Short mmCIF file of N, CA, C and O in Angstrom, two decimals:
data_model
loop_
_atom_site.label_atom_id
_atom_site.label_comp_id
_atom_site.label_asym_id
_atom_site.label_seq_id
_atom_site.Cartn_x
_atom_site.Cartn_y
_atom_site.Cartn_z
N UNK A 1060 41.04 45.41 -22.27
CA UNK A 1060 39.62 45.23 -22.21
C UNK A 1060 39.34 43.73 -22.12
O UNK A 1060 39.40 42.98 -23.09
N UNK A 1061 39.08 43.43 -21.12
CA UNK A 1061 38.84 42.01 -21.26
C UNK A 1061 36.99 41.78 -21.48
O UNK A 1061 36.12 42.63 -21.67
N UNK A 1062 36.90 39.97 -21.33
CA UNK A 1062 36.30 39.95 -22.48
C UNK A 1062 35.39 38.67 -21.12
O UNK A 1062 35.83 37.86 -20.29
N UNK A 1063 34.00 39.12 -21.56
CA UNK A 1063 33.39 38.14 -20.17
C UNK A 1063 32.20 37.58 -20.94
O UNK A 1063 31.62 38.26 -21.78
N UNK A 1064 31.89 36.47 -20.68
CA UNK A 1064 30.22 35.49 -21.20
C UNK A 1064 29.96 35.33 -19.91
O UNK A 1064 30.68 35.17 -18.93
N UNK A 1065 28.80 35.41 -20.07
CA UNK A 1065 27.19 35.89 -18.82
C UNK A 1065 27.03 34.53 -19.16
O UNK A 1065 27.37 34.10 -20.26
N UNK A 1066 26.52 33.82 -18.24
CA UNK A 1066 25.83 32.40 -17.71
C UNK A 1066 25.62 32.46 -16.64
O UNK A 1066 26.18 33.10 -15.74
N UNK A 1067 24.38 31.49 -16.65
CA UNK A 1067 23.46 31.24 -15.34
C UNK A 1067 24.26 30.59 -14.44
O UNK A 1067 25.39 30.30 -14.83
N UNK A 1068 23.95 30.30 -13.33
CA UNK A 1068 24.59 29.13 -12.46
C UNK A 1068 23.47 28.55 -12.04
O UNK A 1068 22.34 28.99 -12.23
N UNK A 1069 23.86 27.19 -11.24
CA UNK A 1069 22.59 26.59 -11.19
C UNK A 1069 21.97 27.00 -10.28
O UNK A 1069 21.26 26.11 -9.81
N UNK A 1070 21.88 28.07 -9.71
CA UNK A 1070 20.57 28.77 -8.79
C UNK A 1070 19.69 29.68 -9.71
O UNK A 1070 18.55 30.03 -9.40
N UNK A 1071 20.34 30.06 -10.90
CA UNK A 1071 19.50 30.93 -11.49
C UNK A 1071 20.32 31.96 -11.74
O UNK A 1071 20.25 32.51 -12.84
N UNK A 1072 21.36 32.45 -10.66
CA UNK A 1072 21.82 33.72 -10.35
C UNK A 1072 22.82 33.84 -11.85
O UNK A 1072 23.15 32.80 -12.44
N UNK A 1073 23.17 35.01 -12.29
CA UNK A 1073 23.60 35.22 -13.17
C UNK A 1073 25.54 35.64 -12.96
O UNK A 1073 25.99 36.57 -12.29
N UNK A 1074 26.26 34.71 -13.69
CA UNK A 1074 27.68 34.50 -13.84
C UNK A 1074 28.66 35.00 -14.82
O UNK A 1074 28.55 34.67 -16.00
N UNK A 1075 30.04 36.11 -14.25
CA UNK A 1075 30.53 36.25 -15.61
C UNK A 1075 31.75 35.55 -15.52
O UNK A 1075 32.45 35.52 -14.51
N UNK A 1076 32.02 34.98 -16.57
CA UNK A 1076 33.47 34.56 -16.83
C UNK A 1076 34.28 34.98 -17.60
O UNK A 1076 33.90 35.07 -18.77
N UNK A 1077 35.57 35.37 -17.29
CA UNK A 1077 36.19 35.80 -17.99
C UNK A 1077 37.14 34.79 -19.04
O UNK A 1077 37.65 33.72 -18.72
N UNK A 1078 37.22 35.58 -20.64
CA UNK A 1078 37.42 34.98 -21.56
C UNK A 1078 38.90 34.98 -21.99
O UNK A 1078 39.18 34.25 -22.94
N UNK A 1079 39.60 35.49 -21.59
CA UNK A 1079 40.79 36.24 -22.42
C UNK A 1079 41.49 34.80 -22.24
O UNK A 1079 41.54 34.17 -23.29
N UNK A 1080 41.98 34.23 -21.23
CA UNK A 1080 43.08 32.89 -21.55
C UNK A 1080 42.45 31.46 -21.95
O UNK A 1080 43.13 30.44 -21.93
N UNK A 1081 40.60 31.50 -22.46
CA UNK A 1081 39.93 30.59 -22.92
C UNK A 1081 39.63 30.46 -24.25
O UNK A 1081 39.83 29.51 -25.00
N UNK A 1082 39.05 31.72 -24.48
CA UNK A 1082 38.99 31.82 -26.63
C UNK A 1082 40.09 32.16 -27.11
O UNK A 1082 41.00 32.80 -26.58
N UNK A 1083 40.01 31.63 -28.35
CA UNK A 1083 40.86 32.14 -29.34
C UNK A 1083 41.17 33.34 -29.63
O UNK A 1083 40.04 33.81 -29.69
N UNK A 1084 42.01 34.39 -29.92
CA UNK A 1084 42.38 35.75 -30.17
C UNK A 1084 40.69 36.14 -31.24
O UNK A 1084 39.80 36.98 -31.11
N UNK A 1085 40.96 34.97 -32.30
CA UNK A 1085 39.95 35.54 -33.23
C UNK A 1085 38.51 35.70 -32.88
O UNK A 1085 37.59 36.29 -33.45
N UNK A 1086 38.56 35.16 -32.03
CA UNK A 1086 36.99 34.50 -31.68
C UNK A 1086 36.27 36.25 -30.59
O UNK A 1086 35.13 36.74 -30.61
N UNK A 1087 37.66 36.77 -29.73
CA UNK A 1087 37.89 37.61 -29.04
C UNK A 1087 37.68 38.88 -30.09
O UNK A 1087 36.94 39.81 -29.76
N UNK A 1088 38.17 38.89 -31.02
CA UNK A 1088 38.42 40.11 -31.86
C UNK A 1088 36.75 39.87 -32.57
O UNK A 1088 36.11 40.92 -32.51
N UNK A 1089 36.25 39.13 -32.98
CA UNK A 1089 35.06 39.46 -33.65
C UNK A 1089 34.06 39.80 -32.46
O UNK A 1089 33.39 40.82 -32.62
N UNK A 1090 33.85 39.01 -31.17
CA UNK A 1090 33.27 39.76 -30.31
C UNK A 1090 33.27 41.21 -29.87
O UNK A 1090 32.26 41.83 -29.53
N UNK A 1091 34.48 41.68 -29.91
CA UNK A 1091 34.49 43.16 -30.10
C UNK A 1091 34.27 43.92 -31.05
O UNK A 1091 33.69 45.00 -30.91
N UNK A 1092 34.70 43.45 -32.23
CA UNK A 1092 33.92 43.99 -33.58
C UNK A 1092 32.19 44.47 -33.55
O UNK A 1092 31.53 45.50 -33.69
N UNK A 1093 31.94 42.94 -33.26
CA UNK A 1093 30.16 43.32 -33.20
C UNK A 1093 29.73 43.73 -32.08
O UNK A 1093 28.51 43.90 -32.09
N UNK A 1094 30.30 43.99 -31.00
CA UNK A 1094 29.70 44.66 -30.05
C UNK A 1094 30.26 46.67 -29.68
O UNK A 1094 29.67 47.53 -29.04
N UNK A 1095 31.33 46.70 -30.29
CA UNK A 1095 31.68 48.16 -30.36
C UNK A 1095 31.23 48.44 -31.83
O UNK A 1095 30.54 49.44 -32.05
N UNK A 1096 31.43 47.98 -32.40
CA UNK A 1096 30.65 48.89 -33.99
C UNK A 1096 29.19 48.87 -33.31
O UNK A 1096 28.90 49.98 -32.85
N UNK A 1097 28.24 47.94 -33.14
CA UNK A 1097 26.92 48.19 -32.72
C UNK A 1097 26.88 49.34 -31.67
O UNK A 1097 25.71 49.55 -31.34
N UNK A 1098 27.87 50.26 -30.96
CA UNK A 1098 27.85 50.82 -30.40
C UNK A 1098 28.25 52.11 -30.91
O UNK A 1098 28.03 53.22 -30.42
N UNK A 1099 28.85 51.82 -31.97
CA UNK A 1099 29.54 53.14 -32.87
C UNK A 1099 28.68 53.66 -33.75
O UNK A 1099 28.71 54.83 -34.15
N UNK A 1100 27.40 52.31 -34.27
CA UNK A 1100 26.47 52.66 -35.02
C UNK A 1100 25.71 53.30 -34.21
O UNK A 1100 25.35 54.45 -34.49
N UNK A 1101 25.29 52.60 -32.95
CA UNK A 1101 23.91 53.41 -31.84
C UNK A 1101 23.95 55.61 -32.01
O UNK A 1101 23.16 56.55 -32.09
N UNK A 1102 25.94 55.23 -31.97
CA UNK A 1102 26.57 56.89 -31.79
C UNK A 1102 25.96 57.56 -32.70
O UNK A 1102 25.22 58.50 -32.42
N UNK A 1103 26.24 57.05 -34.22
CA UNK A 1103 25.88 57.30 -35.42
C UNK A 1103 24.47 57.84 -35.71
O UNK A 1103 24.19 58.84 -36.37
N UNK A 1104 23.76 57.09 -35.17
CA UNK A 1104 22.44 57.05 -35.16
C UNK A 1104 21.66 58.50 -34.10
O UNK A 1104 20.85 59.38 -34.38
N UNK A 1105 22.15 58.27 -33.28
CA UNK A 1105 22.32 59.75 -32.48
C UNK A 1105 22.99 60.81 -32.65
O UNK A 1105 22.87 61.72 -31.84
N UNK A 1106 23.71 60.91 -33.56
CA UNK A 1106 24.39 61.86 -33.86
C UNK A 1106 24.33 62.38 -35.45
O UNK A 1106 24.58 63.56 -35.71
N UNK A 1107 24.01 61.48 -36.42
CA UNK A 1107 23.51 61.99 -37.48
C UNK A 1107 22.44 63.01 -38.02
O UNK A 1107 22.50 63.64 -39.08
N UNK A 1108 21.40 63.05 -37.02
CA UNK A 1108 20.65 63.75 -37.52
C UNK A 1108 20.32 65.00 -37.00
O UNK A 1108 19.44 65.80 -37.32
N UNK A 1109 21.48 65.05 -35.83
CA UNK A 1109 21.60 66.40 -35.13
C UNK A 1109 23.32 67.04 -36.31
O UNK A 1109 23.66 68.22 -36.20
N UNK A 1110 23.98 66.26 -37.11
CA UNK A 1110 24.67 67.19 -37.38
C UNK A 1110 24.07 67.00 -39.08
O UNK A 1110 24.67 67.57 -39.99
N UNK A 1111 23.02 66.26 -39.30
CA UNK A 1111 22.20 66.43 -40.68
C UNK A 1111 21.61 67.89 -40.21
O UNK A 1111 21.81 68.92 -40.85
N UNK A 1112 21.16 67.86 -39.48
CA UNK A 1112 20.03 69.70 -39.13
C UNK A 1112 21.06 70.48 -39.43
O UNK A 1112 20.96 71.43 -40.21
N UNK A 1113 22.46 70.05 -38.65
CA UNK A 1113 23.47 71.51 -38.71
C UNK A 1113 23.38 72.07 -40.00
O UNK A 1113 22.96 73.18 -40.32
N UNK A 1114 23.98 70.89 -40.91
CA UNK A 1114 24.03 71.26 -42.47
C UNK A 1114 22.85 71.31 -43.44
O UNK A 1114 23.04 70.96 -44.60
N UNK A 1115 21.62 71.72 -43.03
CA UNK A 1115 20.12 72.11 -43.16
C UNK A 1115 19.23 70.99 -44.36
O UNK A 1115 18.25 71.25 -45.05
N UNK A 1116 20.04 69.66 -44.25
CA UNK A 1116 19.32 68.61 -44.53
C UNK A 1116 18.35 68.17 -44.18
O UNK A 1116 18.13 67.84 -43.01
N UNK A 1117 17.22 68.00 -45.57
CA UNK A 1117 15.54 67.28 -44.85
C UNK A 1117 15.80 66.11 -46.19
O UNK A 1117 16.55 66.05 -47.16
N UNK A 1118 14.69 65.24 -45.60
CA UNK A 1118 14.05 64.52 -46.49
C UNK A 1118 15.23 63.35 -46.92
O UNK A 1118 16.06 63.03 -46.07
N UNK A 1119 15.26 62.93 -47.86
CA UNK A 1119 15.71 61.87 -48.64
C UNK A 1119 17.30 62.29 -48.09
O UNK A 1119 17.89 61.36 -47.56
N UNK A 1120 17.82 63.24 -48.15
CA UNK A 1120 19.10 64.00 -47.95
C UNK A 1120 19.34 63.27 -46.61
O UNK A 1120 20.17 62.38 -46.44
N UNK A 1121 18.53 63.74 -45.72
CA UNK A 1121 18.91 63.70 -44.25
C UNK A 1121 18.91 62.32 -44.24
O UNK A 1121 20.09 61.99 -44.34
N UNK A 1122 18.47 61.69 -44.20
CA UNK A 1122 17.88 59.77 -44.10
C UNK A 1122 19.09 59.35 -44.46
O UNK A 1122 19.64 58.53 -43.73
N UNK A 1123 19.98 59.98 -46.03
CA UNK A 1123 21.21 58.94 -46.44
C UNK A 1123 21.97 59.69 -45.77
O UNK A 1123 22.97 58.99 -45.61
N UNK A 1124 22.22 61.06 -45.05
CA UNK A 1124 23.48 61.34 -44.45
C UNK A 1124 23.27 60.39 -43.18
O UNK A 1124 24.22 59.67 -42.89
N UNK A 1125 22.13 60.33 -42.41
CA UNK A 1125 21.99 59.62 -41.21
C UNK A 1125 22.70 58.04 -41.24
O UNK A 1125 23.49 57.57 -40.42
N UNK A 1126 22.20 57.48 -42.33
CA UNK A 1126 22.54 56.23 -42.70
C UNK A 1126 24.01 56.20 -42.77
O UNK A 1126 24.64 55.42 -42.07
N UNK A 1127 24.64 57.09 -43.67
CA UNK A 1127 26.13 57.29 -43.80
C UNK A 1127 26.77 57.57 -42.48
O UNK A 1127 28.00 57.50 -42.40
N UNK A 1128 26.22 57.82 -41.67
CA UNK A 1128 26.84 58.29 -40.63
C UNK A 1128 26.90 57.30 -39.19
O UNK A 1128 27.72 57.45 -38.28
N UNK A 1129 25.85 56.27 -39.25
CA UNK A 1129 25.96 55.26 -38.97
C UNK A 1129 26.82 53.88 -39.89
O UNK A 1129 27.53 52.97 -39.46
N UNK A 1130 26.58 54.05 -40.62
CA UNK A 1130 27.77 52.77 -41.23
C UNK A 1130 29.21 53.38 -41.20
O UNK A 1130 30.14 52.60 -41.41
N UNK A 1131 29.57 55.14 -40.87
CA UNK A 1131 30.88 55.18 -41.20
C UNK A 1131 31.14 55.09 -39.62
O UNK A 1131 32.34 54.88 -39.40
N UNK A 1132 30.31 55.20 -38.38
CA UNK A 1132 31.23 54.92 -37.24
C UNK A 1132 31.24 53.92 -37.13
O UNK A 1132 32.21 53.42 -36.55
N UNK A 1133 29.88 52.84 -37.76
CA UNK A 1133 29.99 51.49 -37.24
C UNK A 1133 31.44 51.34 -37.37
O UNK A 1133 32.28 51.18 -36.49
N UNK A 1134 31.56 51.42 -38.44
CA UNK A 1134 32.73 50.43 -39.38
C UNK A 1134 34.43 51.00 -38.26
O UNK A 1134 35.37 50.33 -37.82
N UNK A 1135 34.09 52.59 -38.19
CA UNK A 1135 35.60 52.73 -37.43
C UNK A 1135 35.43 52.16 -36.12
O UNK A 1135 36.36 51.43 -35.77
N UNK A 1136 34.41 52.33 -35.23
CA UNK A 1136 34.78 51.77 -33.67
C UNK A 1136 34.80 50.49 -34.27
O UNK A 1136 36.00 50.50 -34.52
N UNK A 1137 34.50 49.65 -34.60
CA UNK A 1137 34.95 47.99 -34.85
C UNK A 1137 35.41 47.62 -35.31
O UNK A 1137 35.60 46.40 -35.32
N UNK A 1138 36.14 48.80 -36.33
CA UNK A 1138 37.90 48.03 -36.67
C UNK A 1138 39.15 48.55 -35.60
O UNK A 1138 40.22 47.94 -35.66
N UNK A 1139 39.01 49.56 -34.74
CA UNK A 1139 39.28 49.97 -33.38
C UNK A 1139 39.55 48.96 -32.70
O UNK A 1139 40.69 48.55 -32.47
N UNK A 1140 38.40 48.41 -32.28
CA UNK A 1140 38.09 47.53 -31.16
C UNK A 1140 38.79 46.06 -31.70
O UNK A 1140 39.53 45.27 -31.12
N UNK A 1141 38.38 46.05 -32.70
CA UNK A 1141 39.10 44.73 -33.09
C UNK A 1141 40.64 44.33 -33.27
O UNK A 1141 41.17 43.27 -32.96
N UNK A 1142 41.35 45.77 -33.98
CA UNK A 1142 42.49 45.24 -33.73
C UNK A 1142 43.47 45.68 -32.42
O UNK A 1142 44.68 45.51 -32.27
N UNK A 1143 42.44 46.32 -31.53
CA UNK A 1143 42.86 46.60 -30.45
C UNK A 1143 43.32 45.10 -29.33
O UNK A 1143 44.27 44.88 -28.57
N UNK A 1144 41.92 44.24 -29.79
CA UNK A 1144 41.67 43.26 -29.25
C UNK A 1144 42.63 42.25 -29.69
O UNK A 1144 43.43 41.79 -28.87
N UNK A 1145 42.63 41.92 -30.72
CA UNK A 1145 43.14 40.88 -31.50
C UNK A 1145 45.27 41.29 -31.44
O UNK A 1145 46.19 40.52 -31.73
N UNK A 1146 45.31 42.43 -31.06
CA UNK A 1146 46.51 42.73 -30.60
C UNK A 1146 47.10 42.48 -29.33
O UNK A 1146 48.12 41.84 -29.07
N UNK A 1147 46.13 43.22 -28.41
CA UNK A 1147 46.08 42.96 -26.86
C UNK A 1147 46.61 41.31 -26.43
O UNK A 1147 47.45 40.86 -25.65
N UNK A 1148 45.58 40.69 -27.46
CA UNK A 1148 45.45 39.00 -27.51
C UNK A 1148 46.79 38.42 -27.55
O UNK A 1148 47.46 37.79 -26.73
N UNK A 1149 47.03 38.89 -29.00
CA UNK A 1149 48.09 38.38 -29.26
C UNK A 1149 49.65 38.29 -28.17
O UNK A 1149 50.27 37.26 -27.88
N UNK A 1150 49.97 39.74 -27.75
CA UNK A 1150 50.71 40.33 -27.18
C UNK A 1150 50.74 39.34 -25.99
O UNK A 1150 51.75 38.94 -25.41
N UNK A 1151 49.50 39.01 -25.74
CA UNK A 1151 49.01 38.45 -24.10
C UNK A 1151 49.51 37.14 -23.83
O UNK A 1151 49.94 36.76 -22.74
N UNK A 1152 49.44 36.47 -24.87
CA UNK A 1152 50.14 34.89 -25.36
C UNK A 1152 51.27 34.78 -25.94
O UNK A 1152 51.76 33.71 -26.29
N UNK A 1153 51.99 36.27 -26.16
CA UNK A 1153 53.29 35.89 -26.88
C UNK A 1153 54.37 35.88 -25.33
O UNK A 1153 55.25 35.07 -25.04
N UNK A 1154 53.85 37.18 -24.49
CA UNK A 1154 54.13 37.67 -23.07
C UNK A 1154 54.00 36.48 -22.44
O UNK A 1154 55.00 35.90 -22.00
N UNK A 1155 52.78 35.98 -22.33
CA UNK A 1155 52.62 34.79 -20.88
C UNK A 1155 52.22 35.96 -19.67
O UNK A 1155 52.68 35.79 -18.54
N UNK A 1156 51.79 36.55 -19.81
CA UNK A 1156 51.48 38.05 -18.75
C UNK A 1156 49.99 38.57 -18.86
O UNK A 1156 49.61 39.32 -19.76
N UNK A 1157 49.39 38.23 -18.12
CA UNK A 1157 48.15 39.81 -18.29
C UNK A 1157 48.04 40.66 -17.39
O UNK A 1157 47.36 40.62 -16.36
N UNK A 1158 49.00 41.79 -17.94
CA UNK A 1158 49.16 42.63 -17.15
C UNK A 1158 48.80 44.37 -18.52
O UNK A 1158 48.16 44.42 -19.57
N UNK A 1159 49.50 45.37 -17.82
CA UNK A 1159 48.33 46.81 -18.39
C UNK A 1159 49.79 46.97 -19.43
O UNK A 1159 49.63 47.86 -20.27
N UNK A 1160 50.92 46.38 -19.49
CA UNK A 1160 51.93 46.43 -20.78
C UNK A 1160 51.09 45.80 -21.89
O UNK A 1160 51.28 46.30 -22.99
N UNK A 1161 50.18 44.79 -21.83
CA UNK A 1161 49.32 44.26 -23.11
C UNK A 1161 48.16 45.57 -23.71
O UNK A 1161 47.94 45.93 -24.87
N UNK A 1162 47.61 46.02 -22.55
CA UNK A 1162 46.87 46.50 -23.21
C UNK A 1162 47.46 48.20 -23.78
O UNK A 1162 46.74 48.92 -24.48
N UNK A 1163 48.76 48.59 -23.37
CA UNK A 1163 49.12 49.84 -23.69
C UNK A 1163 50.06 49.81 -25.52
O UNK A 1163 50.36 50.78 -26.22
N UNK A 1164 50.30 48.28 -25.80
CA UNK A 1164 50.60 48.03 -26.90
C UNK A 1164 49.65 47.82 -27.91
O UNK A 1164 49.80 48.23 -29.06
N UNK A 1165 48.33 46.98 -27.35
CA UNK A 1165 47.19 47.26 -28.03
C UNK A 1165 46.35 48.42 -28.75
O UNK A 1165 45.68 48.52 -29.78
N UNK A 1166 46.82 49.41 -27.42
CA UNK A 1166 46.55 51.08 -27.64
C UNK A 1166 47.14 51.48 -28.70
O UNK A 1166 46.64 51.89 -29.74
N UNK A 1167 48.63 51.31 -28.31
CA UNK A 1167 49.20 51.95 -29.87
C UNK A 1167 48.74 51.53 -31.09
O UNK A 1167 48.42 52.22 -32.05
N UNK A 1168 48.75 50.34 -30.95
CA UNK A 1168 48.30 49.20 -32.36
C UNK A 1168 47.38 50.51 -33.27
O UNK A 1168 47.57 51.30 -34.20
N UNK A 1169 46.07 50.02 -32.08
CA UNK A 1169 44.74 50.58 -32.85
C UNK A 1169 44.52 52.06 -33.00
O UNK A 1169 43.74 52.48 -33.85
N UNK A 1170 45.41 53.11 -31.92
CA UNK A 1170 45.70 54.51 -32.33
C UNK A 1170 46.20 54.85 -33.10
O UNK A 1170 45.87 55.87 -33.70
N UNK A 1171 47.38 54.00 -33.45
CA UNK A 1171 47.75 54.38 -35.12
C UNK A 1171 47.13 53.52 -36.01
O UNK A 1171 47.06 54.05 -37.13
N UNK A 1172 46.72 52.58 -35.98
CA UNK A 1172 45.82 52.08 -37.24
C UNK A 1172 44.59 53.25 -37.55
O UNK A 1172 44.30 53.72 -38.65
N UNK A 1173 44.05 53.52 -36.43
CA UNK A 1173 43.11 54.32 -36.48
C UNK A 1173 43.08 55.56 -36.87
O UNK A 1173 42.04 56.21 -37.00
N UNK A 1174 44.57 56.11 -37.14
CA UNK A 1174 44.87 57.60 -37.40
C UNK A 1174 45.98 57.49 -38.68
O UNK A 1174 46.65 58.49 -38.90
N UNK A 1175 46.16 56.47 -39.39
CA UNK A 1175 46.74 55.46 -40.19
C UNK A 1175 46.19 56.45 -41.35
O UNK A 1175 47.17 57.03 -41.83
N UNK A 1176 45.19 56.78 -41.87
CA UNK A 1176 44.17 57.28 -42.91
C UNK A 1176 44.56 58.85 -42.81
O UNK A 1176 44.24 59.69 -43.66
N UNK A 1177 45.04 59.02 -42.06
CA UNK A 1177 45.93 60.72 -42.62
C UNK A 1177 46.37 61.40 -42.99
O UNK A 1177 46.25 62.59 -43.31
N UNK A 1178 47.24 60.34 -42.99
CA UNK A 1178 48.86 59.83 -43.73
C UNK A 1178 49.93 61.40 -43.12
O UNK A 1178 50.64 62.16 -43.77
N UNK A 1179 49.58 61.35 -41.53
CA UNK A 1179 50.45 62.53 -41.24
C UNK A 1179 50.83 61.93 -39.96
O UNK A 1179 50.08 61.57 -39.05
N UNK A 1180 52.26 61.87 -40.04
CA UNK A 1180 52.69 61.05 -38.82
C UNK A 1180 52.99 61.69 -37.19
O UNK A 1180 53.56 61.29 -36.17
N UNK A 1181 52.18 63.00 -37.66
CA UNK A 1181 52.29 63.50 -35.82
C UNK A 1181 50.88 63.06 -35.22
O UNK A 1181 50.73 62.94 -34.01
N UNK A 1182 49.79 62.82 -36.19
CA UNK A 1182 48.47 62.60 -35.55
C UNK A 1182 48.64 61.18 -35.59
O UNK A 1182 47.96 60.83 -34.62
N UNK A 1183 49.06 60.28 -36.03
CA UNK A 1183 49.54 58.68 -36.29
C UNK A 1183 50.13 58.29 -35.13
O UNK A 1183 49.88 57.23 -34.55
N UNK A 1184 51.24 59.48 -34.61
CA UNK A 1184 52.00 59.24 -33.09
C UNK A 1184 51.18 59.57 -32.07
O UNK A 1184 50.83 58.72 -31.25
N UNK A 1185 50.86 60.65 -32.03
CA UNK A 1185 49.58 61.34 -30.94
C UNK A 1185 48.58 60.62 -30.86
O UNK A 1185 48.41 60.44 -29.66
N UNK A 1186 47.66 59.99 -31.54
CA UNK A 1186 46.72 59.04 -31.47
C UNK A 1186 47.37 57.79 -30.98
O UNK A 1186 47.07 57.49 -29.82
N UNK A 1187 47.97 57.21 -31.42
CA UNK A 1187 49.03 55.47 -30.78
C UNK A 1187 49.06 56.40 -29.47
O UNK A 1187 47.95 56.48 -28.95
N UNK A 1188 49.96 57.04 -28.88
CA UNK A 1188 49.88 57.57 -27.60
C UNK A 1188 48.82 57.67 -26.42
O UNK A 1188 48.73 57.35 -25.24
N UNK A 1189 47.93 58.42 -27.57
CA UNK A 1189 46.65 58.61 -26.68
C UNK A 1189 45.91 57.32 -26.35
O UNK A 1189 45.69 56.79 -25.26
N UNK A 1190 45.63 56.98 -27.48
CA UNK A 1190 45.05 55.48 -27.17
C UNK A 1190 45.09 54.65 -26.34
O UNK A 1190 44.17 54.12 -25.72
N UNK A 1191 47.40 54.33 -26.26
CA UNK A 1191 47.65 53.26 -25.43
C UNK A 1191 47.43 53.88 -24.30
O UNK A 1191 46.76 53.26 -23.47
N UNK A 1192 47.98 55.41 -23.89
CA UNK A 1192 47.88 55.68 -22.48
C UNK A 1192 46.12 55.47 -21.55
O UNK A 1192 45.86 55.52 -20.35
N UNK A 1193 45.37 55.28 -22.56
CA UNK A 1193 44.15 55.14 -22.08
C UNK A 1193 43.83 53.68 -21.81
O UNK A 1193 43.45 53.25 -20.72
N UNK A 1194 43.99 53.11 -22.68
CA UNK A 1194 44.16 51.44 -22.66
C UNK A 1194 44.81 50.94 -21.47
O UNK A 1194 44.12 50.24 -20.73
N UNK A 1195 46.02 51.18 -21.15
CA UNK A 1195 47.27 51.39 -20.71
C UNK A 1195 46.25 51.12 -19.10
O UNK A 1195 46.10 50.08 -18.46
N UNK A 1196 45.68 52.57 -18.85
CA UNK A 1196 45.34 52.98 -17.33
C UNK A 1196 44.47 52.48 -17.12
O UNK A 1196 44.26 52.52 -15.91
N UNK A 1197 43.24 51.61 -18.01
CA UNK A 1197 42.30 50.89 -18.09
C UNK A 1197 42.88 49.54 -17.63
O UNK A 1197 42.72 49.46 -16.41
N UNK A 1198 43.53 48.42 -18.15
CA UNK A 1198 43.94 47.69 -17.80
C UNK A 1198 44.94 47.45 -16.51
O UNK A 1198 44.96 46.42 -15.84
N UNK A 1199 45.66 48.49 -16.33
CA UNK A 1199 46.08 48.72 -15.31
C UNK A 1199 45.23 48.50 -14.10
O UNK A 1199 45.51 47.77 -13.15
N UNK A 1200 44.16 49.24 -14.24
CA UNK A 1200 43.24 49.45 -12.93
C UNK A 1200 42.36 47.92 -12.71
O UNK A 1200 41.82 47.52 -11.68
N UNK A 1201 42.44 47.37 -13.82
CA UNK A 1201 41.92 46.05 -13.75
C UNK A 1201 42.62 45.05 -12.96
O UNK A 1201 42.12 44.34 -12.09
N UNK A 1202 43.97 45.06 -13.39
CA UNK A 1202 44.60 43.96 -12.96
C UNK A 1202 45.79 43.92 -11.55
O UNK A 1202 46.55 43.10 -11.04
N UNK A 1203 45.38 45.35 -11.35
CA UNK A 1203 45.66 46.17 -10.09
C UNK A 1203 44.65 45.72 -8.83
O UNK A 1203 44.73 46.27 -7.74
#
């Protein structure tokens, strides 16, 4: 997943540049933090109060499951994204390469971090798998 800042040029017209061999890993990983959790929360937020109805929550009930349900995706897509990123990063500068091997190690990283909380190591493998192979074909197609 690479990583782009929008600037003007001097006509006005609008410019992206890409970030990955300019910022710092860290600088990279908190940008994804706050921009995929804000996206995990948006989920949250849309999705809380359609599965608050399921479980026939009103009132005060529904409001803190909604709330809970936005701070608990915030929090997973942007620790996802982050050490997806901050892996990818790393990998990318240890390699000297940006190529779709960075981002399919990244995949694993954050598929098993992300499936880490199970503590059952076929969904720990299956998730790292799934992840990188997605990562994997994403970056691929980028740098393809």
């Amino acid at each position: 997943m690479p990583f782009y800042s929008t600037r003007l040029r001097g006509d006005g017209e609008k410019m992206e540049e890409n970030l990955d061999g300019v910022a710092p890993c860290s600088s990279l990983a908190v940008e994804a933090i706050i921009r995929v959790g804000a996206a995990g929360g948006i989920w949250g937020l849309c999705s809380g109060p359609y599965d608050a109805r399921q479980q026939g929550l009103t009132g005060i009930a529904k409001a803190s499951f909604v709330a809970n349900s936005v701070r608990s995706f915030g929090i997973r897509c942007g620790f996802v994204a982050g050490v997806f990123s901050i892996t990818r990063c790393g990998v990318q500068k240890y390699r000297g390469r940006n190529d779709w091997v960075n981002g399919l190690i990244g995949g694993a990283v954050a598929g098993a971090a992300a499936a880490a909380g199970t503590r059952n190591w076929t969904q720990v493998i299956g998730m790292a798998g799934l992840v990188s192979l997605f990562c994997a074909a994403a970056d691929y197609s980028r740098t393809s």
